[in-house]
């Protein structure tokens, strides 16, 4: 049986976020540090699959319990999802011929970014399309998602094993746009149509209050409050939903807090590093 391990639950900036002088980052001990969002999958044959290449790869491979990666998948080009690509190169892992699965828009960006093009030239990665990819007992499907696309487009992934199927949607701009793009009226209907048992969903912000004067349109994400009001209580037949990709300001980092408790009371969950799902 394949196993999925959560390797990071923070937004791209990580926790603590560089330069933050507020209590959310100043009052942390190293045990509170969190890595940018990432998943590791080990198939029944022992093939290892990494979703997202973050700068915390060293720490994340220890959480994964695997020293090597056989396949890499990228959702999109924003900082925390790609800033570990260079770690596969000569200075660090000296990897060879790793299939790098991404959209054609992401592939064009890799080819036109000198530091990443060099990794291709040196044979570290082999660019491969996403879509429907079978690796041992795991199928990985990609789903186009509206998300600010300055650098590349964005794809969520559904990872299907023999028993369970997991949606990984760490970033999107709004439920209005995502649901409209898939022509469905509600989150519940969309997830039902995807035939998944678990979903890791964008939980970047609890509410708009966290931006402290910054305009939400610059970094658009549906808030957890918005997701909860659309979902309501978990109903029979619903998948497990685990929120992830938390901004450093997000109060759900506090397990005892009312925001965290609200998620639990409604029957949903907050993802944790090291969390496992048997696929
Ligand atoms: Zn992100
Ligand atoms: Zn902070
Ligand atoms: Zn993003």
PDB file of N, CA, C and O in Angstrom, residues 188 227-236 238 262-268:
ATOM      1  N   UNK A 188     -18.879  21.127  -1.760  1.00  0.00           N
ATOM      2  CA  UNK A 188     -19.300  19.737  -1.498  1.00  0.00           C
ATOM      3  C   UNK A 188     -19.537  18.978  -2.811  1.00  0.00           C
ATOM      4  O   UNK A 188     -19.091  17.842  -2.967  1.00  0.00           O
ATOM      5  N   UNK A 227     -14.479  29.276   3.712  1.00  0.00           N
ATOM      6  CA  UNK A 227     -14.615  27.840   3.416  1.00  0.00           C
ATOM      7  C   UNK A 227     -15.577  27.183   4.398  1.00  0.00           C
ATOM      8  O   UNK A 227     -16.430  26.379   4.002  1.00  0.00           O
ATOM      9  N   UNK A 228     -15.448  27.530   5.696  1.00  0.00           N
ATOM     10  CA  UNK A 228     -16.314  26.913   6.712  1.00  0.00           C
ATOM     11  C   UNK A 228     -17.772  27.323   6.510  1.00  0.00           C
ATOM     12  O   UNK A 228     -18.672  26.508   6.694  1.00  0.00           O
ATOM     13  N   UNK A 229     -17.995  28.594   6.136  1.00  0.00           N
ATOM     14  CA  UNK A 229     -19.390  29.012   5.983  1.00  0.00           C
ATOM     15  C   UNK A 229     -20.021  28.341   4.771  1.00  0.00           C
ATOM     16  O   UNK A 229     -21.210  28.072   4.741  1.00  0.00           O
ATOM     17  N   UNK A 230     -19.208  28.020   3.766  1.00  0.00           N
ATOM     18  CA  UNK A 230     -19.740  27.294   2.606  1.00  0.00           C
ATOM     19  C   UNK A 230     -19.968  25.821   2.926  1.00  0.00           C
ATOM     20  O   UNK A 230     -20.903  25.197   2.404  1.00  0.00           O
ATOM     21  N   UNK A 231     -19.092  25.256   3.767  1.00  0.00           N
ATOM     22  CA  UNK A 231     -19.157  23.821   4.041  1.00  0.00           C
ATOM     23  C   UNK A 231     -20.142  23.482   5.148  1.00  0.00           C
ATOM     24  O   UNK A 231     -20.816  22.452   5.108  1.00  0.00           O
ATOM     25  N   UNK A 232     -20.188  24.334   6.183  1.00  0.00           N
ATOM     26  CA  UNK A 232     -20.976  23.987   7.361  1.00  0.00           C
ATOM     27  C   UNK A 232     -20.389  22.754   8.027  1.00  0.00           C
ATOM     28  O   UNK A 232     -19.192  22.490   7.923  1.00  0.00           O
ATOM     29  N   UNK A 233     -21.256  21.997   8.683  1.00  0.00           N
ATOM     30  CA  UNK A 233     -20.801  20.808   9.399  1.00  0.00           C
ATOM     31  C   UNK A 233     -20.517  19.666   8.451  1.00  0.00           C
ATOM     32  O   UNK A 233     -21.166  19.531   7.412  1.00  0.00           O
ATOM     33  N   UNK A 234     -19.575  18.806   8.846  1.00  0.00           N
ATOM     34  CA  UNK A 234     -19.296  17.618   8.040  1.00  0.00           C
ATOM     35  C   UNK A 234     -20.521  16.711   8.030  1.00  0.00           C
ATOM     36  O   UNK A 234     -21.134  16.461   9.065  1.00  0.00           O
ATOM     37  N   UNK A 235     -20.870  16.236   6.855  1.00  0.00           N
ATOM     38  CA  UNK A 235     -22.035  15.363   6.701  1.00  0.00           C
ATOM     39  C   UNK A 235     -21.573  13.974   6.281  1.00  0.00           C
ATOM     40  O   UNK A 235     -20.459  13.811   5.789  1.00  0.00           O
ATOM     41  N   UNK A 236     -22.448  12.990   6.456  1.00  0.00           N
ATOM     42  CA  UNK A 236     -22.045  11.633   6.086  1.00  0.00           C
ATOM     43  C   UNK A 236     -21.785  11.600   4.580  1.00  0.00           C
ATOM     44  O   UNK A 236     -22.522  12.209   3.793  1.00  0.00           O
ATOM     45  N   UNK A 238     -19.117  12.957   3.293  1.00  0.00           N
ATOM     46  CA  UNK A 238     -18.099  13.977   3.016  1.00  0.00           C
ATOM     47  C   UNK A 238     -16.697  13.399   3.190  1.00  0.00           C
ATOM     48  O   UNK A 238     -16.477  12.550   4.061  1.00  0.00           O
ATOM     49  N   UNK A 262     -13.057  25.785  16.334  1.00  0.00           N
ATOM     50  CA  UNK A 262     -14.217  25.930  15.439  1.00  0.00           C
ATOM     51  C   UNK A 262     -14.127  24.915  14.283  1.00  0.00           C
ATOM     52  O   UNK A 262     -15.125  24.277  13.919  1.00  0.00           O
ATOM     53  N   UNK A 263     -12.922  24.769  13.723  1.00  0.00           N
ATOM     54  CA  UNK A 263     -12.712  23.817  12.624  1.00  0.00           C
ATOM     55  C   UNK A 263     -13.037  22.392  13.096  1.00  0.00           C
ATOM     56  O   UNK A 263     -13.740  21.637  12.425  1.00  0.00           O
ATOM     57  N   UNK A 264     -12.524  22.056  14.288  1.00  0.00           N
ATOM     58  CA  UNK A 264     -12.714  20.704  14.833  1.00  0.00           C
ATOM     59  C   UNK A 264     -14.200  20.457  15.136  1.00  0.00           C
ATOM     60  O   UNK A 264     -14.738  19.390  14.831  1.00  0.00           O
ATOM     61  N   UNK A 265     -14.847  21.482  15.734  1.00  0.00           N
ATOM     62  CA  UNK A 265     -16.273  21.329  16.098  1.00  0.00           C
ATOM     63  C   UNK A 265     -17.144  21.046  14.877  1.00  0.00           C
ATOM     64  O   UNK A 265     -18.132  20.323  14.971  1.00  0.00           O
ATOM     65  N   UNK A 266     -16.766  21.604  13.737  1.00  0.00           N
ATOM     66  CA  UNK A 266     -17.560  21.379  12.520  1.00  0.00           C
ATOM     67  C   UNK A 266     -17.230  20.039  11.857  1.00  0.00           C
ATOM     68  O   UNK A 266     -17.839  19.669  10.855  1.00  0.00           O
ATOM     69  N   UNK A 267     -16.235  19.336  12.405  1.00  0.00           N
ATOM     70  CA  UNK A 267     -15.914  18.004  11.894  1.00  0.00           C
ATOM     71  C   UNK A 267     -14.763  17.977  10.906  1.00  0.00           C
ATOM     72  O   UNK A 267     -14.488  16.950  10.296  1.00  0.00           O
ATOM     73  N   UNK A 268     -14.061  19.122  10.756  1.00  0.00           N
ATOM     74  CA  UNK A 268     -12.932  19.193   9.827  1.00  0.00           C
ATOM     75  C   UNK A 268     -11.631  19.191  10.618  1.00  0.00           C
ATOM     76  O   UNK A 268     -11.650  18.977  11.839  1.00  0.00           O
TER      77      UNK A 268
END
